Coordinates of C-alpha atoms in Angstrom, one line a residue:
Chain U
M1 CA -0.4 -0.4 0.0
Y2 CA 1.2 3.7 -0.5
Q3 CA 1.4 5.6 2.3
T4 CA 3.0 8.7 0.9
P5 CA 0.5 11.8 -0.1
F6 CA 0.2 12.2 -3.4
T7 CA -1.7 15.4 -5.1
L8 CA -4.3 15.2 -7.5
G9 CA -4.9 17.5 -10.7
L10 CA -8.5 18.1 -11.5
I11 CA -8.9 20.1 -15.1
Q12 CA -12.2 21.3 -15.5
M13 CA -11.9 22.3 -19.4
K14 CA -14.3 24.1 -21.8
M15 CA -13.7 22.1 -25.5
V16 CA -14.2 25.5 -27.6
T17 CA -14.1 23.7 -30.7
G18 CA -14.9 21.3 -33.1
D19 CA -11.6 20.3 -34.1
P20 CA -10.2 17.8 -32.3
E21 CA -6.8 18.8 -32.7
A22 CA -7.2 22.4 -31.4
N23 CA -9.1 20.6 -28.0
L24 CA -6.4 18.1 -27.9
R25 CA -3.6 21.2 -28.0
H26 CA -5.7 23.5 -25.1
A27 CA -5.5 20.1 -22.9
C28 CA -1.7 19.5 -23.2
K29 CA -1.5 23.1 -22.1
L30 CA -3.8 23.0 -19.4
L31 CA -1.5 19.2 -18.4
E32 CA 1.4 21.6 -18.5
D33 CA 0.4 23.9 -16.3
A34 CA -0.7 21.5 -14.0
G35 CA 2.6 19.5 -14.2
K36 CA 4.4 23.1 -13.4
Q37 CA 2.4 23.4 -10.6
G38 CA 3.3 20.1 -8.9
V39 CA 0.5 18.1 -9.9
Q40 CA 1.4 14.5 -9.9
I41 CA -1.7 13.0 -11.2
A42 CA -3.7 14.7 -13.2
C43 CA -7.5 14.2 -14.8
L44 CA -9.3 15.4 -17.8
P45 CA -12.9 15.7 -18.6
E46 CA -14.5 12.9 -20.1
L47 CA -13.9 12.8 -24.3
F48 CA -12.2 15.8 -23.9
R49 CA -11.0 16.0 -27.5
S50 CA -14.7 16.9 -28.7
E51 CA -18.0 18.3 -28.1
Y52 CA -20.1 16.1 -26.8
F53 CA -20.9 14.6 -29.5
C54 CA -23.8 11.8 -28.5
Q55 CA -26.2 14.7 -28.6
T56 CA -26.8 13.1 -32.1
H57 CA -26.6 9.8 -34.0
D58 CA -25.0 10.2 -36.5
P59 CA -22.3 7.3 -38.2
D60 CA -19.8 10.0 -39.3
I61 CA -19.0 11.0 -35.8
F62 CA -17.2 7.4 -35.5
N63 CA -14.4 9.5 -37.3
L64 CA -13.5 10.8 -34.4
A65 CA -12.5 7.4 -32.8
E66 CA -8.8 6.7 -32.4
T67 CA -6.6 3.8 -31.4
I68 CA -5.4 3.0 -27.7
P69 CA -2.4 3.3 -28.3
G70 CA -2.9 6.7 -30.9
P71 CA -2.7 10.4 -31.7
S72 CA -3.9 11.6 -28.4
T73 CA -1.6 8.9 -26.2
E74 CA 1.5 9.9 -28.4
A75 CA 0.8 13.5 -27.2
L76 CA -0.2 13.0 -23.4
A77 CA 2.7 10.5 -22.8
P78 CA 5.8 13.3 -23.4
I79 CA 3.7 15.8 -21.0
A80 CA 3.3 12.2 -18.2
K81 CA 7.5 12.0 -18.6
K82 CA 8.2 15.8 -18.4
Y83 CA 6.5 16.1 -15.2
D84 CA 6.7 13.1 -13.7
M85 CA 3.0 13.1 -13.8
V86 CA 0.0 10.5 -14.3
I87 CA -2.6 11.4 -16.7
V88 CA -6.2 10.1 -16.7
A89 CA -7.6 10.7 -20.2
S90 CA -10.9 9.9 -21.5
L91 CA -10.8 9.0 -25.1
F92 CA -13.1 7.7 -28.1
E93 CA -11.4 4.4 -28.7
K94 CA -11.2 2.2 -31.9
R95 CA -11.2 -1.2 -30.9
A96 CA -12.0 -2.9 -34.2
P97 CA -13.8 -1.7 -37.5
G98 CA -17.4 -1.6 -35.8
L99 CA -16.3 -1.5 -32.0
Y100 CA -15.9 1.5 -30.6
H101 CA -15.8 1.3 -26.8
N102 CA -15.4 5.0 -24.0
T103 CA -12.4 4.2 -22.6
A104 CA -9.8 6.3 -19.9
V105 CA -6.3 5.2 -20.3
V106 CA -4.0 6.0 -17.6
I107 CA -0.5 7.4 -18.6
D108 CA 1.7 6.8 -16.2
A109 CA 4.9 9.4 -14.3
D110 CA 7.4 7.7 -16.8
G111 CA 5.2 8.1 -20.3
T112 CA 4.0 4.7 -20.5
I113 CA 0.5 3.2 -20.4
A114 CA -0.6 1.5 -17.0
D115 CA -3.4 0.5 -18.4
I116 CA -6.8 1.2 -19.6
Y117 CA -10.6 1.1 -18.6
R118 CA -13.6 0.8 -21.0
K119 CA -16.9 2.7 -19.5
M120 CA -18.9 -0.2 -18.2
H121 CA -22.3 1.5 -17.6
I122 CA -23.4 3.5 -20.8
P123 CA -26.3 5.7 -20.7
H124 CA -28.7 6.4 -23.2
D125 CA -31.1 9.3 -22.9
P126 CA -32.2 12.7 -24.6
L127 CA -29.2 13.7 -25.7
F128 CA -26.5 11.5 -24.3
Y129 CA -26.8 8.3 -27.0
E130 CA -24.5 7.0 -25.9
K131 CA -25.5 3.5 -26.5
Y132 CA -25.4 4.1 -30.2
Y133 CA -21.8 4.9 -30.5
F134 CA -20.3 2.8 -27.1
T135 CA -20.0 -0.8 -26.6
P136 CA -20.6 -1.5 -23.2
G137 CA -16.8 -1.9 -21.6
D138 CA -15.1 -5.5 -20.9
T139 CA -12.1 -4.3 -19.0
G140 CA -14.8 -5.1 -15.5
F141 CA -13.9 -2.6 -12.6
K142 CA -10.0 -2.2 -11.8
A143 CA -7.4 -0.3 -9.5
I144 CA -4.4 0.3 -11.5
Q145 CA -0.8 1.0 -10.1
T146 CA 0.8 4.0 -11.0
K147 CA 4.0 5.6 -9.5
H148 CA 1.8 8.1 -7.3
A149 CA -1.0 6.0 -6.0
N150 CA -2.9 3.4 -6.5
I151 CA -6.4 4.9 -8.9
G152 CA -9.2 3.7 -10.1
V153 CA -11.1 5.1 -12.6
L154 CA -14.8 5.1 -13.8
V155 CA -16.3 7.0 -16.0
C156 CA -19.8 9.7 -15.9
W157 CA -22.9 7.3 -15.9
D158 CA -20.6 4.8 -13.6
Q159 CA -20.8 7.5 -10.7
W160 CA -24.5 6.7 -9.9
Y161 CA -23.7 2.9 -9.5
P162 CA -22.3 1.9 -6.2
E163 CA -21.4 -1.1 -7.5
G164 CA -18.4 0.4 -9.6
A165 CA -17.6 2.1 -6.9
R166 CA -17.4 -0.8 -4.5
L167 CA -15.1 -3.0 -6.9
T168 CA -13.1 -0.5 -7.5
A169 CA -12.4 0.0 -3.9
L170 CA -11.6 -3.7 -3.3
Q171 CA -9.3 -3.6 -6.1
G172 CA -7.3 -1.6 -3.4
A173 CA -8.0 2.0 -5.1
Q174 CA -7.1 5.1 -2.9
V175 CA -9.1 7.7 -5.0
L176 CA -11.8 6.9 -7.3
F177 CA -11.7 9.7 -10.7
Y178 CA -14.7 10.0 -12.4
P179 CA -13.7 11.9 -15.9
T180 CA -17.4 13.4 -17.2
A181 CA -19.7 15.1 -19.2
I182 CA -23.1 16.0 -17.8
G183 CA -24.8 19.2 -17.8
W184 CA -28.4 21.0 -17.6
H185 CA -31.4 20.3 -20.8
P186 CA -31.8 24.5 -20.8
Y187 CA -35.7 23.6 -20.7
E188 CA -35.7 21.8 -17.5
K189 CA -32.8 23.9 -15.3
A190 CA -35.1 25.6 -13.5
E191 CA -37.2 23.1 -12.0
F192 CA -34.8 20.4 -11.8
G193 CA -31.0 22.0 -12.0
E194 CA -30.2 22.3 -8.6
S195 CA -32.0 19.1 -7.6
Q196 CA -30.0 17.0 -10.2
L197 CA -26.3 18.5 -9.4
D198 CA -26.7 18.2 -5.7
A199 CA -27.5 14.5 -6.8
W200 CA -24.7 14.0 -8.6
Q201 CA -22.6 15.2 -5.8
T202 CA -24.8 13.4 -3.4
A203 CA -24.2 10.0 -5.2
Q204 CA -20.3 10.2 -5.7
R205 CA -19.7 12.0 -1.9
A206 CA -21.6 8.8 -0.6
H207 CA -18.7 6.5 -2.9
A208 CA -16.1 8.3 -1.1
I209 CA -17.6 7.5 2.4
A210 CA -18.9 3.9 2.1
N211 CA -15.3 3.0 1.0
G212 CA -13.4 5.1 2.9
L213 CA -11.4 6.5 0.1
Y214 CA -10.6 9.9 -2.1
V215 CA -13.2 11.0 -5.1
A216 CA -12.1 13.5 -8.0
A217 CA -15.2 13.8 -10.3
V218 CA -13.7 16.1 -13.3
N219 CA -16.5 17.6 -15.2
R220 CA -16.6 19.8 -18.7
V221 CA -17.9 23.4 -18.6
G222 CA -19.6 25.2 -21.5
F223 CA -22.8 25.2 -23.7
E224 CA -22.9 23.0 -26.5
K225 CA -25.6 22.8 -29.6
A226 CA -25.5 20.2 -32.0
P227 CA -27.6 21.3 -35.0
G228 CA -31.5 20.1 -34.2
T229 CA -31.2 20.1 -30.4
D230 CA -32.0 22.6 -27.6
G231 CA -28.0 21.7 -26.4
L232 CA -26.8 20.9 -23.3
E233 CA -24.9 23.6 -20.4
F234 CA -22.4 20.9 -18.8
W235 CA -22.1 22.1 -15.4
G236 CA -18.5 21.6 -14.2
N237 CA -18.8 21.3 -10.0
S238 CA -15.7 19.3 -10.3
F239 CA -14.8 18.1 -7.1
V240 CA -12.6 16.2 -4.7
A241 CA -13.7 14.3 -1.6
D242 CA -12.3 13.0 1.2
P243 CA -12.7 9.4 2.8
F244 CA -15.3 11.2 4.9
G245 CA -17.1 12.8 2.3
R246 CA -16.0 16.3 2.9
W247 CA -15.6 18.8 0.5
L248 CA -12.1 19.2 -0.4
A249 CA -12.0 21.7 -3.4
K250 CA -15.2 22.3 -5.6
G251 CA -14.9 24.5 -9.3
D252 CA -17.9 26.7 -10.1
D253 CA -20.3 26.1 -12.7
H254 CA -19.1 27.6 -16.1
S255 CA -15.2 28.6 -15.5
E256 CA -12.2 26.3 -16.3
T257 CA -10.4 25.2 -13.7
L258 CA -7.3 23.1 -12.1
L259 CA -8.6 22.3 -9.0
K260 CA -4.9 21.3 -7.3
V261 CA -5.6 19.0 -4.1
T262 CA -3.2 16.8 -1.8
C263 CA -4.6 13.8 -0.5
D264 CA -3.2 12.1 2.7
P265 CA -3.7 7.9 2.6
G266 CA -3.6 8.4 6.9
V267 CA -7.0 10.3 6.2
S268 CA -8.3 6.8 4.5
E269 CA -6.4 4.5 7.1
Q270 CA -7.9 6.5 9.7
T271 CA -11.8 7.2 8.5
R272 CA -11.9 3.3 7.7
R273 CA -11.1 2.5 11.6
W274 CA -13.4 4.4 13.3
W275 CA -16.3 3.4 10.2
P276 CA -14.9 0.2 9.6
F277 CA -17.4 -0.7 7.0
L278 CA -15.6 -3.1 5.1
R279 CA -14.9 -5.6 8.1
D280 CA -19.2 -5.9 8.3
R281 CA -19.4 -6.5 4.8
R282 CA -22.0 -9.4 4.6
I283 CA -20.3 -11.5 1.8
D284 CA -22.0 -14.6 2.0
A285 CA -25.8 -12.3 1.4
Y286 CA -24.9 -10.4 -1.7
E287 CA -24.9 -12.8 -4.2
G288 CA -28.6 -10.9 -5.9
M289 CA -26.0 -8.2 -6.7
T290 CA -26.1 -10.1 -10.2
K291 CA -29.3 -10.4 -10.7
R292 CA -31.5 -8.2 -12.7
F293 CA -35.0 -7.7 -10.1
G294 CA -36.8 -9.4 -7.9
S295 CA -36.3 -13.2 -6.2
Chain C
M1 CA -47.4 -2.7 -7.9
Y2 CA -48.6 -0.2 -5.5
Q3 CA -49.5 3.3 -7.2
T4 CA -51.5 5.0 -4.4
P5 CA -49.3 7.4 -2.3
F6 CA -48.9 6.5 1.3
T7 CA -48.2 8.4 4.2
L8 CA -45.1 7.7 6.7
G9 CA -44.9 8.3 10.3
L10 CA -41.4 8.6 11.6
I11 CA -41.6 9.4 15.4
Q12 CA -38.2 10.3 16.5
M13 CA -38.5 9.4 20.2
K14 CA -36.6 10.1 23.4
M15 CA -35.8 6.8 25.6
V16 CA -36.3 8.5 29.1
T17 CA -36.3 5.4 31.6
G18 CA -34.3 2.4 32.3
D19 CA -37.8 0.7 32.5
P20 CA -38.9 -1.1 29.6
E21 CA -42.2 -0.8 30.1
A22 CA -42.5 2.6 30.6
N23 CA -40.6 3.1 27.5
L24 CA -43.3 0.7 25.6
R25 CA -46.1 2.5 27.1
H26 CA -44.5 6.0 25.5
A27 CA -44.4 4.5 22.0
C28 CA -48.0 3.3 22.3
K29 CA -48.8 7.0 23.0
L30 CA -46.8 8.6 20.7
L31 CA -48.4 5.7 17.8
E32 CA -51.6 6.2 18.9
D33 CA -51.3 10.0 18.1
A34 CA -49.9 9.4 14.8
G35 CA -53.0 7.2 14.1
K36 CA -54.9 9.9 15.0
Q37 CA -53.1 12.2 12.4
G38 CA -53.5 9.5 9.5
V39 CA -50.5 8.3 9.3
Q40 CA -50.7 4.7 7.5
I41 CA -47.1 3.5 8.0
A42 CA -45.5 4.4 11.4
C43 CA -41.9 3.5 12.4
L44 CA -40.5 3.6 16.0
P45 CA -36.4 4.3 16.4
E46 CA -33.7 1.1 17.1
L47 CA -34.7 -1.3 19.8
F48 CA -37.2 1.7 21.1
R49 CA -38.0 -0.2 24.5
S50 CA -34.9 0.6 26.2
E51 CA -32.0 2.6 26.6
Y52 CA -29.3 1.9 24.1
F53 CA -27.8 -0.9 26.0
C54 CA -24.8 -1.8 23.7
Q55 CA -22.4 0.6 25.3
T56 CA -21.4 -1.7 28.0
H57 CA -20.8 -5.4 27.8
D58 CA -23.3 -7.3 30.4
P59 CA -24.6 -10.6 30.4
D60 CA -27.7 -9.8 32.7
I61 CA -28.9 -7.5 29.7
F62 CA -30.0 -10.4 27.6
N63 CA -32.9 -10.3 30.1
L64 CA -34.5 -7.6 27.8
A65 CA -34.8 -9.7 25.1
E66 CA -38.5 -11.2 24.3
T67 CA -39.5 -13.4 21.6
I68 CA -41.5 -12.2 18.1
P69 CA -44.5 -12.5 18.3
G70 CA -44.2 -11.8 22.2
P71 CA -45.0 -8.9 25.0
S72 CA -44.4 -6.2 22.4
T73 CA -46.0 -7.2 19.3
E74 CA -48.9 -7.9 21.1
A75 CA -49.0 -4.2 22.8
L76 CA -48.6 -2.7 19.0
A77 CA -51.1 -5.2 17.4
P78 CA -54.2 -3.4 18.4
I79 CA -52.8 -0.1 18.0
A80 CA -52.0 -1.3 14.1
K81 CA -55.7 -2.3 13.8
K82 CA -57.2 0.1 15.5
Y83 CA -55.9 3.1 13.5
D84 CA -55.4 0.3 10.3
M85 CA -51.7 2.1 10.4
V86 CA -48.7 -0.1 9.8
I87 CA -46.3 -0.4 12.3
V88 CA -42.4 -0.7 11.9
A89 CA -41.0 -1.8 15.6
S90 CA -37.0 -2.3 16.0
L91 CA -36.9 -5.1 19.1
F92 CA -34.2 -7.3 20.8
E93 CA -35.3 -10.7 19.6
K94 CA -35.1 -13.7 21.7
R95 CA -34.9 -16.7 19.0
A96 CA -33.5 -19.3 21.5
P97 CA -31.4 -19.8 24.6
G98 CA -27.7 -17.9 23.6
L99 CA -29.3 -17.0 20.2
Y100 CA -30.3 -13.3 19.7
H101 CA -31.0 -11.0 17.2
N102 CA -31.8 -7.0 16.2
T103 CA -34.9 -7.5 15.0
A104 CA -37.3 -5.5 12.9
V105 CA -41.1 -6.6 12.9
V106 CA -43.5 -5.1 10.3
I107 CA -47.1 -5.3 12.0
D108 CA -49.5 -5.1 9.0
A109 CA -52.7 -2.5 9.3
D110 CA -54.7 -5.5 10.1
G111 CA -52.7 -6.2 13.3
T112 CA -50.8 -9.5 12.0
I113 CA -47.0 -9.5 11.5
A114 CA -46.3 -9.5 8.1
D115 CA -42.6 -10.7 8.7
I116 CA -39.6 -9.8 10.2
Y117 CA -36.2 -8.6 9.2
R118 CA -33.0 -9.2 11.3
K119 CA -30.2 -6.7 11.2
M120 CA -27.7 -7.7 8.4
H121 CA -24.5 -5.8 9.4
I122 CA -23.8 -5.4 12.8
P123 CA -21.5 -3.1 14.2
H124 CA -19.0 -3.0 16.9
D125 CA -17.2 -0.1 17.9
P126 CA -16.6 2.3 21.3
L127 CA -19.9 2.4 23.0
F128 CA -21.6 0.7 19.9
Y129 CA -20.7 -3.0 21.5
E130 CA -23.4 -5.3 18.9
K131 CA -21.4 -8.0 17.8
Y132 CA -21.8 -9.1 21.7
Y133 CA -25.7 -8.8 21.6
F134 CA -26.8 -9.5 18.2
T135 CA -26.1 -12.2 16.2
P136 CA -26.0 -11.3 12.4
G137 CA -29.4 -11.6 10.5
D138 CA -30.2 -14.6 8.2
T139 CA -33.8 -13.2 7.0
G140 CA -31.5 -11.4 4.0
F141 CA -32.8 -8.8 2.3
K142 CA -36.1 -8.3 1.5
A143 CA -39.1 -5.8 0.8
I144 CA -42.2 -6.5 2.8
Q145 CA -45.6 -6.7 1.6
T146 CA -47.9 -4.7 3.8
K147 CA -51.3 -2.9 3.3
H148 CA -50.3 0.4 2.0
A149 CA -46.8 -0.1 0.9
N150 CA -44.3 -2.5 -0.4
I151 CA -41.4 -1.2 2.3
G152 CA -38.0 -2.2 2.9
V153 CA -36.3 -2.3 6.4
L154 CA -33.2 -2.5 7.4
V155 CA -31.8 -1.0 10.8
C156 CA -29.0 1.2 11.7
W157 CA -25.5 0.2 10.9
D158 CA -26.9 -1.2 7.5
Q159 CA -27.3 2.4 6.4
W160 CA -23.6 2.7 5.4
Y161 CA -24.5 -0.4 2.8
P162 CA -25.0 0.4 -0.5
E163 CA -25.6 -3.7 -1.4
G164 CA -28.7 -3.7 1.5
A165 CA -30.4 -0.9 0.1
R166 CA -29.8 -2.6 -3.8
L167 CA -30.8 -5.7 -3.0
T168 CA -34.1 -4.5 -0.8
A169 CA -34.9 -2.4 -3.9
L170 CA -34.6 -5.1 -6.2
Q171 CA -37.1 -7.0 -4.2
G172 CA -39.4 -4.2 -4.9
A173 CA -39.0 -1.7 -2.2
Q174 CA -41.0 1.6 -2.2
V175 CA -39.5 2.8 0.6
L176 CA -36.5 1.7 2.6
F177 CA -36.8 2.1 6.7
Y178 CA -33.9 2.7 8.9
P179 CA -35.1 2.6 12.4
T180 CA -31.4 3.6 14.1
A181 CA -29.9 4.9 17.1
I182 CA -26.6 6.8 16.1
G183 CA -25.1 9.8 18.1
W184 CA -21.9 12.0 19.1
H185 CA -19.7 10.8 21.6
P186 CA -19.1 14.1 23.7
Y187 CA -15.4 13.8 23.3
E188 CA -15.4 14.1 19.7
K189 CA -18.7 16.0 18.7
A190 CA -16.9 19.1 18.3
E191 CA -14.3 18.6 16.0
F192 CA -16.1 15.6 13.7
G193 CA -19.9 16.0 14.8
E194 CA -21.1 17.8 11.9
S195 CA -19.0 15.4 9.3
Q196 CA -20.6 12.5 11.0
L197 CA -24.1 13.8 10.8
D198 CA -23.3 14.9 7.3
A199 CA -21.9 12.0 6.4
W200 CA -24.9 9.7 7.6
Q201 CA -27.5 12.0 5.8
T202 CA -25.3 11.4 2.4
A203 CA -25.0 7.8 2.7
Q204 CA -28.7 7.5 2.8
R205 CA -29.6 10.3 0.3
A206 CA -27.3 8.1 -1.9
H207 CA -30.0 5.3 -1.4
A208 CA -32.8 7.2 -2.3
I209 CA -31.0 8.5 -5.4
A210 CA -28.9 5.2 -6.6
N211 CA -32.7 3.3 -6.3
G212 CA -35.3 5.7 -6.9
L213 CA -37.0 5.7 -3.9
Y214 CA -38.1 7.3 -0.7
V215 CA -35.9 6.7 2.3
A216 CA -36.7 7.1 5.9
A217 CA -34.3 7.2 8.6
V218 CA -36.0 7.2 12.2
N219 CA -33.1 8.2 15.1
R220 CA -33.7 8.4 18.7
V221 CA -32.8 11.7 20.4
G222 CA -30.8 12.2 24.4
F223 CA -28.0 11.7 26.0
E224 CA -27.4 8.2 27.5
K225 CA -24.6 7.4 29.7
A226 CA -23.8 3.8 30.9
P227 CA -21.8 3.6 34.2
G228 CA -18.6 4.3 33.3
T229 CA -18.6 5.6 30.0
D230 CA -18.8 9.0 28.7
G231 CA -22.2 8.0 27.3
L232 CA -24.1 9.0 23.9
E233 CA -25.6 12.0 22.2
F234 CA -28.2 10.0 20.2
W235 CA -28.2 13.1 17.2
G236 CA -31.7 13.0 15.6
N237 CA -32.1 14.1 13.0
S238 CA -34.8 11.9 11.4
F239 CA -35.6 12.4 8.0
V240 CA -37.6 11.2 4.8
A241 CA -35.6 11.5 1.4
D242 CA -37.5 11.4 -2.5
P243 CA -36.6 9.0 -5.1
F244 CA -34.1 12.4 -5.8
G245 CA -32.8 12.5 -3.0
R246 CA -34.8 15.8 -2.0
W247 CA -35.3 16.6 1.9
L248 CA -39.3 16.1 2.3
A249 CA -38.7 16.4 6.5
K250 CA -36.0 16.7 8.8
G251 CA -36.3 16.5 12.6
D252 CA -33.8 18.6 15.0
D253 CA -31.2 16.6 17.1
H254 CA -32.5 16.9 20.6
S255 CA -36.9 16.8 20.2
E256 CA -39.3 14.2 20.0
T257 CA -41.0 14.7 16.6
L258 CA -43.3 12.9 14.6
L259 CA -42.5 13.5 10.9
K260 CA -45.3 12.9 8.5
V261 CA -45.0 12.6 4.9
T262 CA -46.8 11.1 2.4
C263 CA -45.1 9.5 -0.6
D264 CA -46.2 9.4 -4.4
P265 CA -45.1 6.1 -6.1
G266 CA -45.3 7.9 -9.1
V267 CA -42.5 10.2 -8.5
S268 CA -40.3 7.0 -8.2
E269 CA -41.5 6.2 -11.7
Q270 CA -41.0 9.3 -13.4
T271 CA -37.4 9.4 -11.4
R272 CA -36.7 6.1 -12.1
R273 CA -37.6 7.5 -15.9
W274 CA -35.5 10.2 -15.9
W275 CA -32.6 8.5 -14.7
P276 CA -33.1 5.1 -15.2
F277 CA -30.4 3.4 -13.3
L278 CA -32.0 0.0 -13.1
R279 CA -31.8 -0.3 -16.7
D280 CA -27.9 -0.4 -17.0
R281 CA -26.4 -2.3 -14.2
R282 CA -23.9 -4.7 -15.1
I283 CA -25.2 -7.9 -13.8
D284 CA -22.7 -9.8 -15.5
A285 CA -20.0 -7.6 -13.5
Y286 CA -21.2 -7.8 -10.2
E287 CA -19.9 -11.2 -8.6
G288 CA -16.8 -9.8 -7.1
M289 CA -19.3 -7.9 -4.7
T290 CA -19.4 -11.3 -2.9
K291 CA -15.7 -11.0 -2.5
R292 CA -13.7 -9.5 1.0
F293 CA -10.9 -7.9 -0.9
G294 CA -9.0 -8.0 -4.1
S295 CA -9.3 -10.1 -7.4

């Protein structure tokens, strides 16, 4: 187990253009800034190379996908190595013709690929038509050993599932990253916007509490409108919660921000001693978790 | 599925005496008040017949245990029948000589026992020495059909486990009740009290959100001090959250209170349509939930 404190950098970012190369360059600049500030593990928002394309069903959009390793990892690896900084990057993965995933890659501090995680829970709801683009992941839930910490990476919709958080924690993760693209529909923001944001925060802070580890949610900001839609206002509010669920840092709902937070494994140790939830799990009685519904 | 709204009554109660008969009489009076006000499903705090005896290890305390059915259910059943009101009551169950449980009994609106639930997750921490008194439950997690709703009952420490909430929801529960006895250690309240209460609320509101159902936590109030201890200040704050995690009612940290809240199954239906988490569970990838740790 790693006992040394480690410093996270959450890059709350705006995708200002439809040009993936320009977004990638912008991300690299933000990562350089993070590296200069001493960040040891940096995380970008979900699918940071492009505007959130799942607002429409368009077969041409599959052209955005890339292999892993591929152009993005080649651009990011030198930055990781230069700053001795782990980078968590969410990419549109082309695995084979007609087989695509929403995949997070973890580049270790030496510039090598530590591992990938393919998003397991895929949403499909108005303007979030992800089941069209992404095959559900087959990596399972995993903790990834990096130079600076043992990290879990889950992606966006995964954040609503206590199962994903628990299974990743049980692999030894010290922090869960959630690269995210979540926002408000303009027509329902007034009525439901505040409750939606609060539910999103509450669900993830609860993962920190239930598992006694750090949680880092990294969302995009900006209004993005696909033709024929009302668009989505991505709500930012990236945050880090400690193993007790306490707020350590929080972004606003519209600004590009770097959230830099140092995490202490000792806090996790102490929290789990006070409230030793892992001790009392009834593993003899959880087989129903693999059932859809009913007895 | 029940589609008719139903009215909960959470009885945040103070155990004013070491005499179980007096506490039972007091509970009956509070239940009568709830019945007169139209409550359809009433819930008492955990182990309402006594002060929280798990502050010490004392073999004489096993004398407090009773059978189910037994004296408490015989006292409560007529009230249930009189007011056409379901009653959730947390009892110290004597199942056999030397075999005791922390058991919730659900008395249906006709006065019959609908079912019991034996607390599955048993804590054991300073002044909460429950593993000494209670054998871990063997009922599993279940939803219980009653006249007014399909209800899940879990008990106190269970509230920290997303597994218990999920498994109960998957049985069809429309609301999860958590009879509870949780409080502050005087010596740590100043430093950790607020964070502990917030974590307790957050963990349970997250169950409402993750499962799209109502959650009702029913705690005791009052300062109780066993000989040789610093005592515990039970923090009340009983509450109901809706399927979106929104607060519907909340008690303070020191008063006896009846929280009366009407729940609408239509809200659960709508919430689950907007955020259809049950649709996307990866039941093919959750087998690790039955593991203790590691791969």
